[in-house]
Coordinates of C-alpha atoms (C1' of nucleotides) in Angstrom, one line a residue:
Chain W
M1 CA 82.5 86.7 89.0
V2 CA 83.8 84.8 92.0
V3 CA 86.6 85.9 94.2
H4 CA 89.0 83.3 95.6
L5 CA 91.1 84.2 98.6
N6 CA 94.3 82.6 99.7
F7 CA 94.9 83.5 103.3
K8 CA 98.2 81.7 103.6
S9 CA 99.9 83.6 100.8
G10 CA 100.7 86.7 102.8
V11 CA 99.2 88.8 100.1
P12 CA 96.8 91.3 101.8
V13 CA 93.2 90.2 101.4
Y14 CA 92.0 93.6 100.1
L15 CA 94.7 93.5 97.4
Q16 CA 93.6 90.0 96.3
I17 CA 90.1 91.4 95.8
V18 CA 91.4 94.4 93.9
Q19 CA 93.5 92.4 91.6
Q20 CA 90.8 89.9 90.8
V21 CA 88.2 92.5 90.1
Q22 CA 90.7 94.4 88.0
S23 CA 91.5 91.3 86.0
A24 CA 87.9 90.5 85.4
A25 CA 87.0 94.0 84.4
A26 CA 90.0 94.3 82.1
S27 CA 89.3 91.1 80.4
G28 CA 85.7 91.8 79.8
V29 CA 84.3 89.2 82.2
L30 CA 82.7 92.2 84.0
R31 CA 81.0 94.7 81.7
P32 CA 80.1 98.4 82.4
G33 CA 76.9 98.6 84.5
D34 CA 77.3 95.2 85.9
A35 CA 76.4 95.1 89.6
L36 CA 78.9 93.6 92.0
P37 CA 77.9 92.1 95.4
S38 CA 77.4 94.8 98.0
V39 CA 80.1 95.3 100.6
R40 CA 78.2 93.4 103.2
V41 CA 77.3 90.5 101.0
L42 CA 80.8 90.0 99.6
A43 CA 82.2 90.3 103.1
E44 CA 79.8 87.6 104.3
E45 CA 80.6 85.3 101.4
L46 CA 84.3 85.6 101.9
R47 CA 83.9 85.5 105.7
I48 CA 85.9 88.6 106.2
N49 CA 85.2 92.0 107.8
R50 CA 83.1 94.5 105.8
N51 CA 85.9 97.1 106.0
T52 CA 88.3 94.9 104.1
V53 CA 85.9 94.6 101.2
S54 CA 85.2 98.3 101.6
R55 CA 88.8 99.2 101.3
A56 CA 89.2 97.0 98.1
Y57 CA 86.1 98.7 96.6
A58 CA 87.3 102.1 97.5
E59 CA 90.6 101.4 95.9
L60 CA 88.9 100.2 92.7
E61 CA 86.7 103.3 92.7
K62 CA 89.8 105.5 93.0
E63 CA 91.2 103.7 89.9
G64 CA 87.9 104.3 88.1
V65 CA 87.1 100.6 87.8
L66 CA 84.0 100.8 90.0
E67 CA 81.4 103.3 91.0
L68 CA 80.0 103.2 94.5
R69 CA 76.6 104.7 95.0
Q70 CA 75.3 105.5 98.5
G71 CA 72.3 103.3 99.2
S72 CA 72.2 101.6 95.9
G73 CA 75.3 99.5 95.6
C74 CA 78.4 98.9 93.5
F75 CA 78.7 99.0 89.8
V76 CA 81.3 98.4 87.1
K77 CA 82.3 101.7 85.5
V78 CA 84.8 101.7 82.6
P79 CA 86.3 98.4 81.8
S80 CA 86.3 98.9 78.1
A81 CA 87.2 102.6 78.3
S82 CA 90.7 101.7 79.3
P83 CA 91.1 98.0 79.2
L84 CA 94.5 96.8 79.9
K85 CA 96.3 95.9 76.8
R86 CA 97.1 92.3 76.2
S87 CA 100.7 93.0 77.1
A88 CA 99.8 94.7 80.3
R89 CA 97.6 91.8 81.3
A90 CA 100.4 89.4 80.5
D91 CA 102.7 91.5 82.7
R92 CA 100.5 90.9 85.7
L93 CA 100.6 87.1 85.1
A94 CA 104.4 87.3 84.6
T95 CA 104.9 88.3 88.2
E96 CA 103.0 85.4 89.5
L97 CA 104.7 83.0 87.1
D98 CA 108.1 84.2 88.3
A99 CA 107.1 83.3 91.8
V100 CA 106.2 79.8 90.6
I101 CA 109.5 79.4 88.8
V102 CA 111.5 80.4 91.8
Q103 CA 109.5 77.9 93.8
A104 CA 110.1 75.2 91.2
H105 CA 113.8 76.0 91.2
H106 CA 114.0 75.5 95.0
L107 CA 112.0 72.3 94.7
Q108 CA 114.4 71.1 92.0
I109 CA 111.7 70.7 89.4
A110 CA 113.1 70.9 86.0
D111 CA 111.7 73.1 83.3
G112 CA 110.3 70.2 81.3
A113 CA 108.5 68.9 84.4
L114 CA 107.1 72.4 85.1
R115 CA 105.7 72.6 81.6
S116 CA 104.1 69.2 81.9
L117 CA 102.6 70.2 85.2
L118 CA 101.1 73.3 83.6
D119 CA 99.6 71.2 80.9
E120 CA 98.1 68.8 83.4
R121 CA 96.6 71.6 85.5
L122 CA 95.2 73.3 82.4
A123 CA 93.5 70.1 81.4
D124 CA 92.1 69.7 84.8
F125 CA 90.9 73.3 84.9
H126 CA 89.0 73.0 81.6
Q127 CA 87.5 69.7 82.8
R128 CA 86.1 71.4 85.9
Q129 CA 84.8 74.3 83.8
R130 CA 82.9 71.8 81.6
D131 CA 81.5 70.1 84.7
N132 CA 80.3 73.3 86.2
G133 CA 78.8 74.7 83.1
Chain A
M1 CA 120.7 78.8 97.3
V2 CA 119.6 82.2 96.1
V3 CA 116.7 84.0 97.5
H4 CA 114.5 86.0 95.2
L5 CA 112.4 88.9 96.7
N6 CA 109.4 90.5 95.2
F7 CA 108.7 93.8 97.0
K8 CA 105.6 94.6 95.0
S9 CA 103.7 91.4 95.9
G10 CA 102.6 92.5 99.4
V11 CA 104.0 89.3 100.9
P12 CA 106.1 90.2 103.9
V13 CA 109.8 90.0 103.1
Y14 CA 110.7 87.8 106.0
L15 CA 108.0 85.4 104.9
Q16 CA 109.4 85.2 101.4
I17 CA 112.7 84.2 102.8
V18 CA 111.2 81.6 105.2
Q19 CA 109.1 80.1 102.4
Q20 CA 112.0 79.8 100.0
V21 CA 114.4 78.3 102.5
Q22 CA 111.6 75.9 103.6
S23 CA 111.1 74.8 100.0
A24 CA 114.8 74.4 99.3
A25 CA 115.2 72.4 102.5
A26 CA 112.2 70.2 101.9
S27 CA 113.2 69.4 98.4
G28 CA 116.8 68.5 99.2
V29 CA 118.5 71.5 97.6
L30 CA 119.7 72.3 101.0
R31 CA 121.1 69.4 103.0
P32 CA 121.7 69.1 106.7
G33 CA 124.9 70.8 107.6
D34 CA 124.9 73.2 104.7
A35 CA 125.9 76.7 105.7
L36 CA 123.6 79.6 104.9
P37 CA 124.8 83.2 104.5
S38 CA 125.1 85.1 107.8
V39 CA 122.3 87.5 108.7
R40 CA 124.6 90.4 107.9
V41 CA 125.7 89.0 104.5
L42 CA 122.2 88.0 103.4
A43 CA 120.8 91.4 104.4
E44 CA 123.4 93.1 102.3
E45 CA 122.8 90.8 99.3
L46 CA 119.1 91.5 99.4
R47 CA 119.5 95.1 100.5
I48 CA 117.2 94.8 103.4
N49 CA 117.5 95.4 107.1
R50 CA 119.3 92.8 109.2
N51 CA 116.4 92.6 111.5
T52 CA 114.3 91.3 108.7
V53 CA 116.7 88.5 107.9
S54 CA 117.1 87.9 111.6
R55 CA 113.4 87.4 112.0
A56 CA 113.2 85.0 109.1
Y57 CA 116.1 82.9 110.5
A58 CA 114.6 83.0 113.9
E59 CA 111.3 81.7 112.5
L60 CA 113.2 78.9 110.6
E61 CA 115.1 78.0 113.7
K62 CA 111.8 77.7 115.7
E63 CA 110.6 75.3 113.0
G64 CA 113.7 73.3 113.3
V65 CA 114.9 73.9 109.7
L66 CA 117.9 75.9 110.7
E67 CA 120.4 76.0 113.6
L68 CA 121.9 79.3 114.6
R69 CA 125.3 78.9 116.3
Q70 CA 126.6 81.9 118.1
G71 CA 129.7 83.2 116.4
S72 CA 129.9 80.5 113.8
G73 CA 126.9 81.0 111.6
C74 CA 123.8 79.5 110.3
F75 CA 123.4 75.8 109.3
V76 CA 120.7 73.6 107.9
K77 CA 119.4 71.1 110.5
V78 CA 117.8 67.8 109.5
P79 CA 114.8 69.2 107.7
S80 CA 112.8 66.0 107.3
A81 CA 113.6 62.3 107.6
S82 CA 113.2 61.9 103.9
P83 CA 113.2 64.5 101.3
L84 CA 109.9 64.9 99.5
K85 CA 109.4 62.7 96.5
R86 CA 109.1 64.3 93.2
S87 CA 105.4 63.9 93.1
A88 CA 104.9 65.4 96.5
R89 CA 107.0 68.4 95.4
A90 CA 105.0 68.8 92.3
D91 CA 101.8 68.9 94.4
R92 CA 103.1 72.0 96.2
L93 CA 103.5 73.7 92.9
A94 CA 100.1 72.6 91.5
T95 CA 98.2 74.9 93.9
E96 CA 100.1 77.9 92.8
L97 CA 99.8 77.0 89.2
D98 CA 96.0 76.7 89.6
A99 CA 95.9 80.2 90.8
V100 CA 97.8 81.4 87.8
I101 CA 95.5 79.5 85.5
V102 CA 92.4 81.1 87.1
Q103 CA 94.0 84.5 86.8
A104 CA 94.8 83.8 83.1
H105 CA 91.2 82.8 82.6
H106 CA 90.0 86.1 84.0
L107 CA 92.5 88.0 81.8
Q108 CA 91.3 86.0 78.9
I109 CA 94.7 84.7 78.1
A110 CA 94.6 81.5 76.1
D111 CA 96.4 78.4 77.0
G112 CA 98.9 78.8 74.2
A113 CA 99.8 82.3 75.3
L114 CA 100.2 81.1 78.9
R115 CA 102.6 78.4 77.8
S116 CA 104.6 80.9 75.8
L117 CA 104.7 83.2 78.7
L118 CA 106.0 80.5 80.9
D119 CA 108.8 79.7 78.4
E120 CA 109.7 83.4 78.3
R121 CA 109.9 83.8 82.1
L122 CA 111.9 80.5 82.4
A123 CA 114.4 81.9 79.9
D124 CA 114.5 85.2 81.7
F125 CA 115.0 83.4 85.0
H126 CA 118.0 81.3 83.8
Q127 CA 119.5 84.4 82.3
R128 CA 119.4 86.2 85.6
Q129 CA 120.9 83.1 87.3
R130 CA 123.8 83.2 84.9
D131 CA 124.3 86.9 85.5
N132 CA 124.3 86.6 89.2
G133 CA 126.6 83.7 89.5
Chain Q
M1 CA 102.4 121.1 124.9
V2 CA 99.7 119.1 126.5
V3 CA 96.8 117.6 124.6
H4 CA 93.4 117.7 126.3
L5 CA 90.7 115.3 125.1
N6 CA 87.0 115.5 125.5
F7 CA 85.5 112.1 124.9
K8 CA 81.9 113.3 125.4
S9 CA 81.9 116.0 122.7
G10 CA 81.5 113.7 119.8
V11 CA 84.5 115.3 118.0
P12 CA 86.7 112.6 116.7
V13 CA 89.7 112.1 119.0
Y14 CA 92.2 112.2 116.2
L15 CA 90.8 115.5 115.1
Q16 CA 91.1 117.0 118.6
I17 CA 94.8 116.1 118.5
V18 CA 95.2 117.6 115.0
Q19 CA 93.6 120.9 115.9
Q20 CA 95.4 121.3 119.2
V21 CA 98.8 120.6 117.6
Q22 CA 97.9 122.9 114.6
S23 CA 97.0 125.7 117.1
A24 CA 100.2 125.2 119.1
A25 CA 102.3 125.2 116.0
A26 CA 100.6 128.2 114.4
S27 CA 100.9 130.3 117.5
G28 CA 104.5 129.6 118.1
V29 CA 104.1 127.4 121.2
L30 CA 105.7 124.7 119.2
R31 CA 108.8 125.7 117.2
P32 CA 110.5 124.1 114.2
G33 CA 112.6 121.1 115.3
D34 CA 110.8 120.6 118.5
A35 CA 110.2 117.0 119.2
L36 CA 106.7 115.7 120.0
P37 CA 105.9 112.7 122.0
S38 CA 106.2 109.5 120.0
V39 CA 103.1 107.8 118.8
R40 CA 103.3 105.2 121.4
V41 CA 104.0 107.6 124.3
L42 CA 101.2 110.0 123.4
A43 CA 98.8 107.1 123.0
E44 CA 99.7 105.8 126.4
E45 CA 99.4 109.3 128.0
L46 CA 96.0 109.9 126.5
R47 CA 95.0 106.2 127.0
I48 CA 93.9 105.7 123.4
N49 CA 95.0 103.4 120.7
R50 CA 98.3 104.0 118.9
N51 CA 96.6 104.1 115.6
T52 CA 94.5 107.1 116.6
V53 CA 97.5 109.1 117.4
S54 CA 99.2 107.8 114.3
R55 CA 96.3 109.0 112.2
A56 CA 96.5 112.5 113.7
Y57 CA 100.2 112.7 113.2
A58 CA 99.8 111.4 109.6
E59 CA 97.3 114.1 108.9
L60 CA 99.6 116.7 110.4
E61 CA 102.4 115.5 108.3
K62 CA 100.3 115.7 105.1
E63 CA 99.6 119.3 106.1
G64 CA 103.3 120.0 106.5
V65 CA 103.1 120.7 110.2
L66 CA 105.0 117.7 111.3
E67 CA 107.8 115.5 110.0
L68 CA 107.7 111.8 110.9
R69 CA 111.0 110.0 110.7
Q70 CA 111.1 106.2 110.8
G71 CA 112.8 105.1 113.9
S72 CA 113.6 108.5 115.3
G73 CA 110.4 110.2 116.0
C74 CA 108.2 113.1 115.4
F75 CA 109.3 116.7 114.9
V76 CA 107.7 120.1 114.2
K77 CA 108.4 121.2 110.6
V78 CA 107.2 124.6 109.5
P79 CA 105.2 126.5 111.9
S80 CA 106.7 129.9 111.1
A81 CA 107.0 129.2 107.4
S82 CA 103.3 129.5 107.0
P83 CA 101.8 130.5 110.4
L84 CA 98.1 131.2 110.3
K85 CA 97.4 134.8 110.2
R86 CA 95.8 136.3 113.2
S87 CA 92.5 136.5 111.4
A88 CA 92.7 132.8 110.4
R89 CA 93.4 131.9 114.0
A90 CA 90.5 133.9 115.2
D91 CA 88.3 132.1 112.6
R92 CA 89.1 128.8 114.3
L93 CA 88.0 130.2 117.6
A94 CA 84.9 131.7 116.2
T95 CA 83.5 128.3 115.4
E96 CA 83.9 127.2 118.9
L97 CA 82.5 130.4 120.3
D98 CA 79.5 130.0 118.1
A99 CA 78.8 126.6 119.7
V100 CA 79.0 128.2 123.1
I101 CA 76.7 131.0 122.1
V102 CA 74.1 128.5 120.9
Q103 CA 74.4 126.6 124.1
A104 CA 74.0 129.8 126.1
H105 CA 70.9 130.7 124.1
H106 CA 69.3 127.3 124.9
L107 CA 70.2 127.7 128.5
Q108 CA 68.7 131.1 128.5
I109 CA 71.9 132.8 129.6
A110 CA 71.9 136.4 128.6
D111 CA 74.8 138.1 126.7
G112 CA 75.9 140.0 129.7
A113 CA 76.0 136.9 131.9
L114 CA 78.0 135.1 129.2
R115 CA 80.5 137.9 129.1
S116 CA 80.8 137.9 132.9
L117 CA 81.3 134.1 132.8
L118 CA 84.1 134.5 130.2
D119 CA 85.8 137.1 132.4
E120 CA 85.5 134.8 135.4
R121 CA 87.0 131.8 133.6
L122 CA 89.8 133.9 132.1
A123 CA 90.7 135.0 135.6
D124 CA 90.6 131.5 136.8
F125 CA 92.8 130.3 133.9
H126 CA 95.5 132.9 134.5
Q127 CA 95.5 132.0 138.2
R128 CA 96.1 128.3 137.4
Q129 CA 98.8 129.4 135.0
R130 CA 100.6 131.3 137.7
D131 CA 100.2 128.4 140.1
N132 CA 101.8 125.9 137.7
G133 CA 104.6 128.1 136.5
Chain D
M1 CA 63.4 126.6 119.7
V2 CA 65.8 126.6 116.8
V3 CA 68.5 124.0 116.2
H4 CA 71.8 125.2 114.9
L5 CA 73.9 122.6 113.1
N6 CA 77.6 122.7 112.4
F7 CA 78.6 120.1 109.8
K8 CA 82.3 120.8 110.0
S9 CA 82.7 120.1 113.7
G10 CA 82.8 116.4 113.3
V11 CA 80.1 116.0 116.0
P12 CA 77.4 113.6 114.7
V13 CA 74.4 115.6 113.5
Y14 CA 71.9 113.6 115.5
L15 CA 73.9 114.3 118.6
Q16 CA 73.9 118.0 118.0
I17 CA 70.1 117.9 117.9
V18 CA 70.0 115.7 121.0
Q19 CA 72.3 118.0 122.9
Q20 CA 70.5 121.2 122.0
V21 CA 67.1 119.9 122.8
Q22 CA 68.4 118.6 126.1
S23 CA 69.9 121.9 127.0
A24 CA 66.7 123.8 126.0
A25 CA 64.6 121.4 128.1
A26 CA 66.9 121.5 131.1
S27 CA 67.0 125.2 131.1
G28 CA 63.3 125.7 130.8
V29 CA 63.2 127.1 127.3
L30 CA 61.2 124.1 126.4
R31 CA 58.4 123.3 128.9
P32 CA 56.4 120.1 129.3
G33 CA 53.7 119.9 126.7
D34 CA 55.4 122.1 124.2
A35 CA 55.3 120.8 120.7
L36 CA 58.4 120.2 118.6
P37 CA 58.5 120.2 114.8
S38 CA 57.7 116.8 113.3
V39 CA 60.5 114.6 112.0
R40 CA 59.6 115.5 108.4
V41 CA 59.5 119.3 109.1
L42 CA 62.7 119.5 111.1
A43 CA 64.5 117.4 108.5
E44 CA 63.5 119.8 105.8
E45 CA 64.4 122.8 107.9
L46 CA 67.8 121.5 108.6
R47 CA 68.2 119.9 105.1
I48 CA 69.1 116.5 106.5
N49 CA 67.7 113.1 106.2
R50 CA 64.5 112.2 108.1
N51 CA 66.2 109.2 109.6
T52 CA 68.8 111.4 111.2
V53 CA 66.1 113.5 112.9
S54 CA 64.2 110.3 113.8
R55 CA 67.3 108.9 115.5
A56 CA 67.7 112.1 117.5
Y57 CA 64.0 112.1 118.6
A58 CA 64.2 108.4 119.4
E59 CA 67.2 109.0 121.6
L60 CA 65.4 111.9 123.4
E61 CA 62.4 109.7 123.9
K62 CA 64.5 107.0 125.4
E63 CA 65.9 109.6 127.8
G64 CA 62.4 110.7 128.7
V65 CA 62.8 114.2 127.4
L66 CA 60.3 113.8 124.6
E67 CA 57.2 111.9 123.9
L68 CA 56.4 110.7 120.4
R69 CA 52.7 110.2 119.8
Q70 CA 51.8 108.3 116.7
G71 CA 50.0 110.6 114.3
S72 CA 49.9 113.7 116.5
G73 CA 53.5 114.7 116.8
C74 CA 56.3 115.3 119.2
F75 CA 55.9 116.8 122.7
V76 CA 58.2 117.7 125.5
K77 CA 57.7 115.5 128.5
V78 CA 58.6 116.5 132.1
P79 CA 62.3 117.1 131.6
S80 CA 63.3 117.5 135.2
A81 CA 61.4 118.2 138.4
S82 CA 62.9 121.6 138.7
P83 CA 64.6 123.5 136.0
L84 CA 68.2 124.1 136.6
K85 CA 69.1 127.2 138.5
R86 CA 71.0 129.9 136.7
S87 CA 74.2 129.0 138.5
A88 CA 73.9 125.3 137.5
R89 CA 73.2 126.3 133.9
A90 CA 76.3 128.6 133.9
D91 CA 78.4 125.7 135.1
R92 CA 77.5 123.7 132.0
L93 CA 78.9 126.5 129.9
A94 CA 82.0 127.0 132.0
T95 CA 83.5 123.7 130.8
E96 CA 83.1 124.7 127.1
L97 CA 84.4 128.2 127.8
D98 CA 87.5 126.8 129.4
A99 CA 88.3 124.8 126.3
V100 CA 87.9 128.0 124.2
I101 CA 90.3 129.8 126.6
V102 CA 92.9 127.1 126.3
Q103 CA 92.6 127.2 122.5
A104 CA 92.9 131.0 122.5
H105 CA 96.0 130.6 124.7
H106 CA 97.6 128.2 122.2
L107 CA 96.7 130.6 119.4
Q108 CA 98.2 133.4 121.4
I109 CA 95.1 135.4 121.2
A110 CA 95.0 137.9 124.1
D111 CA 92.1 138.3 126.5
G112 CA 90.9 141.5 125.0
A113 CA 90.8 140.1 121.5
L114 CA 88.9 137.1 122.8
R115 CA 86.3 139.4 124.4
S116 CA 85.9 141.3 121.2
L117 CA 85.5 138.1 119.3
L118 CA 82.8 137.0 121.6
D119 CA 81.0 140.3 121.1
E120 CA 81.3 140.0 117.3
R121 CA 79.9 136.4 117.3
L122 CA 77.1 137.4 119.6
A123 CA 76.1 140.2 117.3
D124 CA 76.3 137.8 114.4
F125 CA 74.1 135.3 116.2
H126 CA 71.4 137.7 117.0
Q127 CA 71.4 139.0 113.4
R128 CA 70.9 135.4 112.1
Q129 CA 68.1 134.9 114.6
R130 CA 66.3 138.0 113.3
D131 CA 66.8 136.9 109.7
N132 CA 65.4 133.4 110.3
G133 CA 62.4 134.5 112.1
Chain C
dG1 C1' 69.1 98.0 102.8
dT2 C1' 73.6 101.1 100.9
dG3 C1' 78.5 103.1 101.5
dG4 C1' 81.6 105.9 104.9
dT5 C1' 84.2 106.9 109.3
dC6 C1' 86.5 106.3 113.8
dT7 C1' 88.9 103.5 116.9
dA8 C1' 91.5 99.5 117.9
dG9 C1' 94.6 95.2 117.9
dA10 C1' 98.2 92.6 115.7
dC11 C1' 101.9 92.5 112.8
dC12 C1' 105.8 94.5 109.6
dA13 C1' 110.1 97.0 108.4
dC14 C1' 113.5 99.8 110.1
dA15 C1' 117.3 102.4 113.4
Chain B
dG1 C1' 112.9 101.9 120.4
dT2 C1' 110.5 104.3 115.8
dG3 C1' 106.5 104.9 112.2
dG4 C1' 103.4 102.1 108.8
dT5 C1' 99.9 98.6 107.3
dC6 C1' 96.1 95.3 107.4
dT7 C1' 92.1 93.6 109.5
dA8 C1' 88.2 94.3 112.3
dG9 C1' 84.1 96.1 115.3
dA10 C1' 81.0 99.8 116.2
dC11 C1' 78.7 103.6 114.7
dC12 C1' 77.0 107.4 111.3
dA13 C1' 74.3 109.3 107.3
dC14 C1' 71.5 108.2 103.7
dG15 C1' 67.7 105.9 100.3

DNA sequence: GTGGTCTAGACCACA
DNA sequence: GTGGTCTAGACCACG
């Protein structure tokens, strides 16, 4: 589980963390009982303030995704208890795709070209996956 | 030139306007001399406060993308000596697409499903375009 | 309505504000509709950060004591709707008195001396009240 | 020397200990050479973490009020050349009493009621003292 | 070492 | 001008 931040997007950093952990938990990448990096460690990795991570974790705890234990750390709670349905997961992606489509429209990139670009990036992604694994 | 806002994304509204006008100008959708809706009109269209539009336009003027003329309106200035080539424009999109792909991976959504989702959202987008115009 | 802060007490500043406004509202010193100093103004008066006042006001709004209106300011809501009963008001004082008693005990000040001191300070307080009004 | 904690006050627990030991030492209740409960014992009495007591004692040692001797315990050092006079000790209390009086004024609690409340809390305090020891 | 709280600075949206 | 949000630094309580 690696969190990627985009500081230029304008999306609050703590929200980016929340969403990515949610996604990973919902999809099964994170399983119940799995430990997450401590607040301090993740903050250092991402080079952000501890409180920003803290806020993200607190939010995730409130949602029942994580369990924070004083002194011991941070653990995944109930991903499978209420995993997002496939349709709900797709909904989350839809929002991001819509933004891409608006962007493509403004850049005058036709639908066909956008589809090709997606295929290209998908191929590239899987190639990188193979290289790393 | 239509601006699409997403209030749930966490991205500041004024930034969304700035980014979309920048893209449109950079890609050639907006050409030097083109008129943009006045602050008041755009604010009403988007149902947001005029100050927010004002701020976006001010930002764009500072960047040299727009020119605000007292009493006459808002016009596109020379955005760049030469509009971006198609490949350069595609590059801009690639970064965003990559984020979507990572997200899809975390959500365990297969490539095929992602392509279908793109098609669906494209259809939806064009439908909305027809409805509005 | 004047707020007095004690920075050496260890009691969170925002809490001191909350308690003093609560007290004033509960006792009728503040009446429904009364305007309170804006977040910025109070922050400047007390020489603390705006967020600290903001937090106190937010807490008071959650409790139904204040109403915060975007752009217009901060107003007292329902002091008389649910004023603290006399016993409840006394309870609040009791906590503070207990602390004084513990302190007196450690300073080896006898009960009689403490009572005399209270009388002395009460006389002093009323004298100052007369001088100011 | 008994320490009284108030967990609802917002004052850091370690600070409450520091303040009360300081007062007791300054007033002469604690005299040079007197032994204080060990960190472990006091922590158990007050039902708080040993680290919290440790921190309070460390603070007091830094101020020269206590002396911690490895393996033997915790002793009062010379607190001040001359214990505070009664009037000086009363001055310390006056400040706190003044705050109580202002609070009572805000709560519209009359002088007589305040005096009665003091008597009540004094009785309660002495009762607790008898119960504990 | 762990998570939690308080205060603060910068920025956002709105009237 | 108004209140609200996001990020950060310092400190607290606990294991």
